[in-house]
Amino acid sequence: MKLSFHGAARTVTGSKHLLTLDNGKKILIDCGLFQGMGSKTDDLNNDFGFEPSSIDVLIVTHAHIDHTGLIPKLVKDGFNGKIYSTPATKDLAEILMYDSAEIQTYEIDYINKKRAAKNLPPYEPLYSSEHVQQAVERFEVQEYEQWFKVDDDVEVRFTHTGHLIGSAAIHLRVKENGKTKTVTFSGDVGRYNSMLLKSPADFEQSDYIILESTYGDKAHDMVFNTVDTLRDWVRKTCHQKGGKLIIPAFSVGRTQEVLYALNQLSIENRLPELFYFVDSPLSSKATKVVKSYTDEYNDKLQKVLTIDDDPFDFPGLKYVETVEESKQLVDYEEPCVIISASGTADAGRVRHHINSCIGNANNTILMVGYCERYSLGGQLLAGDPEVEIFGDPCTVMAEIGQMKSMSAHGDNDDLCKFVSCQDPEKVKGIFLVHGEYSAQQELAARLKRKMFENIVTPSMHEEVELS
């Protein structure tokens, strides 16, 4: 059995891990879109590193676009097998993939107008809505904690990871040559003190673990109060400076956390009286899906439901649906809070809001999640004095803020706790993925101190034998 890494290898996006059995069967874990990789992004998204038609089965850890965003292209390029996920992952992935197809079409039209003016050949979208539909039809959902067969020799089980509604670690039992090997793919590991979700679940002993490492070199501030800090940003920007607070947030997961925090302020009668706009049709759809899976909420949120039947709604909240309404909001001059996708500010409507507000020191752009260094959000967090938006240079005058406490990724303590249910002597190897190399090195050192051995940080397209 061989394992190869075709994304999220010494980087954080584009998750794709391929298990090739001795009998030639190929099982792909995740098929994510690369994001925020600068000039390399297009090439990375166009080259899988394997032949899509050779894949027999695809299994998905969760719906985020860096784990699902290339599934329609996989289908377009020849994959015709089944796609397994939890029910919530299927529901969320469907709306995310359709949104991705729409964004590509919109942005391709804009880019091609510029390319035509320079007599350059047009770019083509990675896939269309038709390919998304074909992909959705291949999904087969499975519940948590149940072993199911994807092949005569392969069983699979999903367990909670607390990262996102529907997120799961994938555990495989593979029978080869009269022996059974167990391989675990962590997906993205959530936090053990999540605002919304249950903690990651323990899992049975594995021979090999593929472990994410996004925050492998960091510790989240446990004293940090998300609700109070968010209120402070609202008051400072909107009341004291009279400006706009722009919050780039991924439509699935992070937007709901922001809304929940604002709702908490409303319940406590501490929410500043303003308009709070969610400018993303995708966020509206995603929030409806999140509301339909209350069984995945943690105990704290379950208690909130006893006094508030909608923990993501509050006075002053308005959803912006149409493009025309979004354009009007860009020109809106009153102090307000605007929550809009994407979370890295690399695409979507939020770029228009940032473009409008970045030159005014009264405004604030508040990042609430991880950003690749070369994404727009990453450039702002790095303190770049000038950034490029829609091909034009923009001087950064707005205040740039960050709330690390809202990360849905576990820190180094959480990641170590996730594997603490394992006997280190029985784990034959841990492969660190979905993280920058420096973070992986620090996490590897800490895991070794906990007696885990054979820790590998694979490079792109590297293949290893699982003996």
Coordinates of C-alpha atoms in Angstrom, one line a residue:
M1 CA 0.0 0.0 0.0
K2 CA 1.3 3.4 -1.0
L3 CA 0.4 6.9 0.2
S4 CA 1.0 10.0 -1.9
F5 CA 0.5 13.7 -1.2
H6 CA -0.9 15.9 -3.9
G7 CA -1.9 19.0 -1.9
A8 CA -1.6 20.5 1.5
A9 CA 2.0 19.2 1.5
R10 CA 4.1 21.8 3.4
T11 CA 1.3 24.3 2.7
V12 CA -2.2 24.8 4.0
T13 CA -4.5 24.5 1.0
G14 CA -5.4 22.0 -1.8
S15 CA -5.8 19.0 0.4
K16 CA -5.5 15.7 -1.7
H17 CA -4.1 12.5 -0.3
L18 CA -4.0 9.3 -2.4
L19 CA -3.9 5.7 -1.1
T20 CA -3.0 3.1 -3.7
L21 CA -3.6 -0.5 -2.6
D22 CA -1.4 -3.4 -3.7
N23 CA -4.3 -4.6 -6.0
G24 CA -4.2 -1.3 -7.8
K25 CA -7.4 0.2 -6.3
K26 CA -7.0 4.0 -5.6
I27 CA -8.7 5.8 -2.8
L28 CA -8.5 9.6 -2.7
I29 CA -9.0 11.6 0.5
D30 CA -10.3 15.1 -0.2
C31 CA -9.9 17.0 -3.4
G32 CA -9.4 20.6 -2.4
L33 CA -8.7 23.9 -4.2
F34 CA -5.4 25.7 -3.8
Q35 CA -5.9 29.2 -2.6
G36 CA -3.6 32.2 -1.9
M37 CA -0.5 30.6 -3.5
G38 CA 0.3 33.7 -5.6
S39 CA 1.4 33.0 -9.2
K40 CA 1.6 29.3 -8.6
T41 CA -2.1 28.9 -7.8
D42 CA -3.4 28.4 -11.3
D43 CA -0.8 25.7 -12.2
L44 CA -1.4 23.9 -8.9
N45 CA -5.2 23.8 -9.5
N46 CA -4.7 22.5 -13.1
D47 CA -2.4 19.7 -12.3
F48 CA -3.7 16.9 -10.0
G49 CA -0.4 15.0 -10.0
F50 CA -2.5 11.8 -10.8
E51 CA -4.9 10.7 -13.4
P52 CA -8.5 11.5 -12.3
S53 CA -10.0 8.6 -14.2
S54 CA -7.8 6.2 -12.2
I55 CA -9.4 7.0 -8.9
D56 CA -11.9 4.4 -7.7
V57 CA -13.4 6.2 -4.6
L58 CA -13.3 9.7 -3.1
I59 CA -13.8 10.2 0.6
V60 CA -14.3 13.7 2.0
T61 CA -13.4 15.0 5.5
H62 CA -15.4 18.2 5.4
A63 CA -16.9 20.8 3.1
H64 CA -14.4 23.7 3.1
I65 CA -13.3 24.6 -0.4
D66 CA -9.7 23.7 0.2
H67 CA -10.9 20.2 0.8
T68 CA -13.7 20.0 -1.8
G69 CA -13.1 22.8 -4.4
L70 CA -11.6 20.6 -7.1
I71 CA -14.1 17.7 -6.9
P72 CA -16.1 19.1 -9.9
K73 CA -12.8 19.3 -11.9
L74 CA -12.0 15.7 -10.9
V75 CA -15.4 14.7 -12.3
K76 CA -14.9 16.8 -15.4
D77 CA -11.5 15.2 -16.0
G78 CA -12.8 11.6 -15.8
F79 CA -13.5 10.5 -12.2
N80 CA -16.7 8.4 -12.2
G81 CA -16.7 6.7 -8.7
K82 CA -18.6 7.3 -5.5
I83 CA -18.0 10.2 -3.1
Y84 CA -18.5 9.4 0.6
S85 CA -19.1 12.0 3.3
T86 CA -21.3 12.8 6.3
P87 CA -24.8 14.3 5.4
A88 CA -23.9 17.8 6.6
T89 CA -20.7 17.8 4.5
K90 CA -22.7 16.9 1.4
D91 CA -25.2 19.7 2.0
L92 CA -22.5 22.3 2.6
A93 CA -20.2 21.1 -0.1
E94 CA -23.0 21.4 -2.7
I95 CA -23.6 25.1 -2.0
L96 CA -19.8 25.8 -1.8
M97 CA -19.0 24.1 -5.1
Y98 CA -21.8 25.9 -6.9
D99 CA -20.6 29.2 -5.4
S100 CA -17.0 28.4 -6.6
A101 CA -18.2 27.7 -10.1
E102 CA -20.1 31.0 -10.2
I103 CA -17.1 33.0 -8.8
Q104 CA -14.8 31.4 -11.4
T105 CA -17.2 32.4 -14.2
Y106 CA -17.6 35.9 -12.9
E107 CA -13.8 36.4 -12.4
I108 CA -12.9 34.7 -15.7
D109 CA -15.1 37.2 -17.6
Y110 CA -13.4 40.1 -15.8
I111 CA -9.9 38.7 -16.4
N112 CA -10.5 37.9 -20.0
K113 CA -11.6 41.4 -20.8
K114 CA -8.2 42.6 -19.6
R115 CA -6.4 39.7 -21.4
A116 CA -8.3 40.5 -24.7
A117 CA -7.1 44.2 -24.4
K118 CA -3.6 42.8 -24.3
N119 CA -4.2 40.3 -27.2
L120 CA -3.6 37.4 -24.8
P121 CA -5.5 34.1 -25.1
P122 CA -8.5 33.7 -22.7
Y123 CA -8.4 31.7 -19.4
E124 CA -10.9 28.9 -19.0
P125 CA -12.8 28.2 -15.7
L126 CA -11.7 25.1 -13.9
Y127 CA -15.3 23.8 -14.1
S128 CA -18.9 24.8 -14.5
S129 CA -22.1 24.4 -12.6
E130 CA -22.9 21.4 -14.8
H131 CA -19.8 19.6 -13.4
V132 CA -20.9 20.5 -9.9
Q133 CA -24.2 18.9 -10.5
Q134 CA -22.5 15.8 -11.8
A135 CA -20.3 15.7 -8.7
V136 CA -23.2 16.1 -6.3
E137 CA -25.0 13.1 -7.9
R138 CA -22.0 10.9 -6.9
F139 CA -22.2 11.7 -3.2
E140 CA -23.3 8.9 -0.8
V141 CA -23.7 9.9 2.8
Q142 CA -22.8 8.0 5.9
E143 CA -23.3 8.7 9.6
Y144 CA -20.7 9.1 12.3
E145 CA -19.3 6.1 14.2
Q146 CA -20.5 3.5 11.7
W147 CA -18.1 1.2 9.8
F148 CA -19.2 0.9 6.1
K149 CA -17.6 -0.8 3.2
V150 CA -16.3 1.1 0.1
D151 CA -14.6 -2.1 -1.3
D152 CA -14.4 -5.8 -0.4
D153 CA -11.1 -5.1 1.3
V154 CA -11.7 -1.6 2.7
E155 CA -13.9 -0.4 5.6
V156 CA -14.4 3.3 6.6
R157 CA -15.6 5.1 9.7
F158 CA -16.2 8.8 10.3
T159 CA -15.6 10.4 13.7
H160 CA -16.2 14.0 14.9
T161 CA -13.4 16.5 14.7
G162 CA -15.2 19.6 15.9
H163 CA -13.9 21.8 13.1
L164 CA -17.1 22.4 11.1
I165 CA -20.6 21.1 10.9
G166 CA -20.2 17.6 9.3
S167 CA -16.4 17.6 9.7
A168 CA -14.9 14.1 10.2
A169 CA -11.7 12.2 10.7
I170 CA -11.6 9.3 8.2
H171 CA -10.5 5.9 9.5
L172 CA -9.8 3.1 7.1
R173 CA -9.3 -0.7 7.7
V174 CA -7.5 -2.1 4.7
K175 CA -7.0 -5.8 4.2
E176 CA -4.0 -6.8 2.2
N177 CA -2.0 -10.1 2.0
G178 CA -4.0 -11.5 4.9
K179 CA -3.3 -8.5 7.2
T180 CA -5.3 -5.5 8.2
K181 CA -3.8 -2.0 8.4
T182 CA -5.6 1.0 9.9
V183 CA -5.0 4.4 8.5
T184 CA -6.4 7.6 9.9
F185 CA -6.8 10.9 8.1
S186 CA -7.5 13.7 10.6
G187 CA -9.0 16.2 8.2
D188 CA -9.0 19.5 10.0
V189 CA -9.0 19.2 13.8
G190 CA -11.2 21.6 15.7
R191 CA -10.7 23.1 19.1
Y192 CA -11.6 21.4 22.4
N193 CA -13.3 24.6 23.6
S194 CA -15.2 25.4 20.3
M195 CA -17.9 28.1 20.5
L196 CA -20.4 25.9 18.6
L197 CA -19.3 22.3 18.1
K198 CA -18.6 19.1 20.0
S199 CA -15.0 18.4 20.8
P200 CA -13.0 16.0 18.6
A201 CA -13.7 12.4 19.3
D202 CA -11.2 9.7 20.4
F203 CA -10.6 6.9 17.9
E204 CA -9.3 3.4 17.9
Q205 CA -5.7 2.5 17.5
S206 CA -4.2 3.3 14.1
D207 CA -1.1 2.1 12.3
Y208 CA -0.6 5.4 10.4
I209 CA -2.0 8.9 11.0
I210 CA -2.1 11.7 8.5
L211 CA -2.4 14.8 10.8
E212 CA -3.1 18.4 9.9
S213 CA -0.7 21.0 11.4
T214 CA -2.0 24.4 10.5
Y215 CA -1.4 25.8 14.0
G216 CA 1.3 23.2 15.0
D217 CA 3.6 26.0 16.2
K218 CA 1.0 28.1 18.0
A219 CA -1.1 28.2 21.2
H220 CA -4.4 29.9 21.2
D221 CA -5.0 32.5 24.0
M222 CA -7.3 30.7 26.4
V223 CA -7.9 33.9 28.3
F224 CA -9.0 35.8 25.2
N225 CA -12.7 36.6 25.3
T226 CA -14.1 36.5 21.8
V227 CA -17.4 38.1 22.5
D228 CA -16.0 41.1 24.5
T229 CA -13.2 41.6 22.0
L230 CA -15.6 41.7 19.1
R231 CA -17.7 44.2 20.9
D232 CA -14.6 46.4 21.5
W233 CA -13.8 46.4 17.7
V234 CA -17.4 47.4 16.9
R235 CA -17.4 50.2 19.4
K236 CA -14.0 51.5 18.5
T237 CA -14.6 51.5 14.7
C238 CA -18.3 52.4 14.5
H239 CA -18.9 54.6 17.5
Q240 CA -15.5 56.2 18.3
K241 CA -14.2 56.6 14.7
G242 CA -17.5 56.6 12.9
G243 CA -16.3 54.1 10.3
K244 CA -17.1 50.7 8.8
L245 CA -15.9 47.5 10.3
I246 CA -15.3 45.0 7.5
I247 CA -15.0 41.3 8.6
P248 CA -13.8 38.9 5.9
A249 CA -15.2 35.6 6.9
F250 CA -15.7 32.2 5.3
S251 CA -19.3 31.6 4.6
V252 CA -19.2 28.2 6.2
G253 CA -18.2 28.1 9.8
R254 CA -16.6 31.4 10.5
T255 CA -19.6 33.6 9.6
Q256 CA -21.8 31.5 11.9
E257 CA -19.3 32.0 14.8
V258 CA -19.3 35.8 14.2
L259 CA -23.1 35.8 14.2
Y260 CA -23.2 33.7 17.3
A261 CA -20.9 36.0 19.2
L262 CA -22.9 39.1 18.1
N263 CA -26.1 37.3 19.2
Q264 CA -24.5 36.7 22.6
L265 CA -24.0 40.4 23.0
S266 CA -27.6 40.9 22.0
I267 CA -28.9 38.4 24.6
E268 CA -26.8 40.3 27.2
N269 CA -28.1 43.7 26.0
R270 CA -24.6 44.8 25.1
L271 CA -24.8 44.8 21.3
P272 CA -24.2 48.3 19.9
E273 CA -27.2 49.6 17.9
L274 CA -26.1 49.4 14.3
F275 CA -26.9 47.6 11.1
Y276 CA -24.9 44.3 10.8
F277 CA -24.8 43.2 7.1
V278 CA -24.0 39.7 5.9
D279 CA -23.1 40.3 2.3
S280 CA -23.0 36.8 0.9
P281 CA -25.8 34.7 -0.5
L282 CA -23.7 31.7 0.2
S283 CA -23.5 32.7 3.9
S284 CA -27.2 32.8 4.1
K285 CA -27.6 29.3 2.6
A286 CA -24.8 28.0 4.8
T287 CA -26.4 29.4 7.9
K288 CA -29.6 27.6 7.1
V289 CA -27.7 24.3 6.8
V290 CA -25.9 24.9 10.1
K291 CA -29.2 25.5 11.8
S292 CA -30.5 22.2 10.6
Y293 CA -27.8 20.1 12.3
T294 CA -28.4 21.0 15.9
D295 CA -27.3 17.6 17.1
E296 CA -23.7 18.6 16.3
Y297 CA -23.8 21.6 18.7
N298 CA -21.9 21.4 22.0
D299 CA -23.6 21.4 25.4
K300 CA -23.2 25.2 25.8
L301 CA -25.0 25.9 22.6
Q302 CA -27.7 23.4 23.4
K303 CA -28.4 25.4 26.6
V304 CA -28.6 28.6 24.6
L305 CA -31.3 26.9 22.4
T306 CA -33.5 26.6 25.4
I307 CA -33.8 30.4 25.7
D308 CA -33.1 31.4 22.0
D309 CA -34.4 29.3 19.2
D310 CA -32.1 31.1 16.7
P311 CA -28.6 31.7 18.1
F312 CA -27.5 33.3 14.8
D313 CA -30.1 36.1 14.6
F314 CA -30.4 39.4 16.4
P315 CA -31.8 42.9 16.0
G316 CA -30.1 44.9 13.3
L317 CA -29.0 41.9 11.2
K318 CA -29.6 42.1 7.5
Y319 CA -28.7 39.7 4.7
V320 CA -27.6 41.2 1.4
E321 CA -28.6 38.9 -1.5
T322 CA -28.5 40.7 -4.9
V323 CA -25.5 42.2 -6.7
E324 CA -27.3 45.5 -6.8
E325 CA -27.9 45.5 -3.0
S326 CA -24.2 44.7 -2.5
K327 CA -23.2 47.7 -4.7
Q328 CA -25.4 49.9 -2.7
L329 CA -23.8 48.7 0.5
V330 CA -20.4 49.6 -0.9
D331 CA -21.6 53.2 -1.2
Y332 CA -23.3 53.1 2.3
E333 CA -21.7 55.9 4.3
E334 CA -23.1 55.3 7.8
P335 CA -21.1 53.3 10.5
C336 CA -21.9 49.6 10.2
V337 CA -20.5 46.1 10.4
I338 CA -20.1 44.2 7.1
I339 CA -19.4 40.4 7.2
S340 CA -18.6 39.1 3.8
A341 CA -16.7 36.2 2.1
S342 CA -14.1 35.1 1.5
G343 CA -12.2 34.8 4.7
T344 CA -8.8 35.4 3.1
A345 CA -10.2 38.3 1.1
D346 CA -9.0 36.7 -2.1
A347 CA -12.4 36.5 -3.8
G348 CA -16.0 37.4 -3.5
R349 CA -17.8 40.6 -2.5
V350 CA -15.6 41.4 0.4
R351 CA -12.9 42.6 -2.0
H352 CA -15.2 45.4 -3.1
H353 CA -15.8 46.5 0.4
I354 CA -12.1 46.4 1.3
N355 CA -11.4 48.4 -1.9
S356 CA -13.9 51.0 -0.9
C357 CA -12.7 51.3 2.7
I358 CA -9.0 50.6 2.7
G359 CA -8.0 54.2 2.1
N360 CA -9.8 55.7 5.1
A361 CA -8.2 55.4 8.6
N362 CA -11.7 55.5 10.2
N363 CA -12.4 52.1 8.9
T364 CA -11.2 48.7 10.2
I365 CA -10.6 45.4 8.3
L366 CA -10.8 42.7 11.0
M367 CA -9.4 39.3 10.0
V368 CA -10.9 36.4 11.9
G369 CA -9.0 33.3 10.5
Y370 CA -5.9 31.9 9.0
C371 CA -4.6 33.6 5.8
E372 CA -1.9 32.4 3.4
R373 CA 0.9 35.0 3.3
Y374 CA 0.3 36.0 -0.4
S375 CA -3.5 36.2 -0.1
L376 CA -4.9 39.7 0.3
G377 CA -5.7 39.0 3.9
G378 CA -2.2 37.7 4.5
Q379 CA -0.7 40.8 3.0
L380 CA -2.8 43.0 5.2
L381 CA -1.9 41.0 8.3
A382 CA 1.8 41.2 7.4
G383 CA 1.5 45.0 7.4
D384 CA 2.1 45.6 3.7
P385 CA 1.7 49.4 3.2
E386 CA 0.3 48.8 -0.3
V387 CA -1.7 46.0 -1.8
E388 CA -3.2 45.3 -5.2
I389 CA -7.0 45.0 -5.6
F390 CA -8.6 44.4 -9.0
G391 CA -5.3 45.1 -10.6
D392 CA -4.8 48.5 -9.0
P393 CA -2.4 49.5 -6.2
C394 CA -4.1 50.6 -3.0
T395 CA -2.4 52.4 0.0
V396 CA -3.4 50.8 3.3
M397 CA -4.8 53.5 5.5
A398 CA -7.6 51.5 7.3
E399 CA -6.7 49.9 10.6
I400 CA -6.0 46.1 10.3
G401 CA -7.1 43.9 13.2
Q402 CA -7.0 40.2 13.9
M403 CA -9.0 37.9 16.2
K404 CA -6.9 34.7 16.4
S405 CA -9.3 33.3 19.0
M406 CA -11.9 32.6 16.4
S407 CA -9.8 30.0 14.6
A408 CA -11.6 26.7 14.0
H409 CA -8.3 24.9 13.8
G410 CA -6.9 23.3 16.9
D411 CA -3.5 24.7 18.2
N412 CA -0.5 22.5 19.1
D413 CA -2.2 21.5 22.4
D414 CA -5.4 20.5 20.6
L415 CA -3.4 18.5 18.0
C416 CA -1.5 16.6 20.6
K417 CA -4.6 15.9 22.6
F418 CA -6.3 14.6 19.4
V419 CA -3.6 11.8 19.1
S420 CA -3.4 11.3 22.9
C421 CA -5.9 8.4 22.6
Q422 CA -3.2 6.5 20.7
D423 CA -0.4 4.2 22.0
P424 CA 2.7 5.8 20.5
E425 CA 4.5 2.4 20.3
K426 CA 1.8 1.1 18.0
V427 CA 1.8 4.0 15.6
K428 CA 4.1 3.2 12.8
G429 CA 4.2 6.6 11.3
I430 CA 2.6 10.1 11.5
F431 CA 2.5 12.3 8.3
L432 CA 2.1 16.0 8.9
V433 CA 0.1 17.8 6.3
H434 CA -2.0 21.0 5.9
G435 CA 0.6 23.3 7.5
E436 CA 3.6 25.5 6.7
Y437 CA 6.9 23.6 7.1
S438 CA 8.0 25.7 10.1
A439 CA 4.8 24.8 12.0
Q440 CA 5.2 21.1 11.0
Q441 CA 8.7 21.0 12.4
E442 CA 7.7 22.4 15.7
L443 CA 4.7 20.0 16.0
A444 CA 7.0 17.1 15.0
A445 CA 9.4 18.0 17.8
R446 CA 6.6 18.1 20.3
L447 CA 5.1 14.8 19.2
K448 CA 8.5 13.2 19.5
R449 CA 8.7 14.4 23.1
K450 CA 5.4 12.5 23.6
M451 CA 7.2 9.3 22.3
F452 CA 5.7 9.2 18.8
E453 CA 8.4 8.2 16.2
N454 CA 8.7 8.2 12.4
I455 CA 7.2 11.6 11.9
V456 CA 7.3 12.7 8.3
T457 CA 6.6 16.1 6.6
P458 CA 6.0 15.0 3.0
S459 CA 6.6 17.3 0.1
M460 CA 4.3 17.8 -2.9
H461 CA 3.6 14.6 -4.9
E462 CA 5.9 12.6 -2.6
E463 CA 4.9 8.9 -2.4
V464 CA 5.7 6.6 0.6
E465 CA 5.3 2.8 1.2
L466 CA 3.1 1.9 4.2
S467 CA 4.8 -1.4 5.0

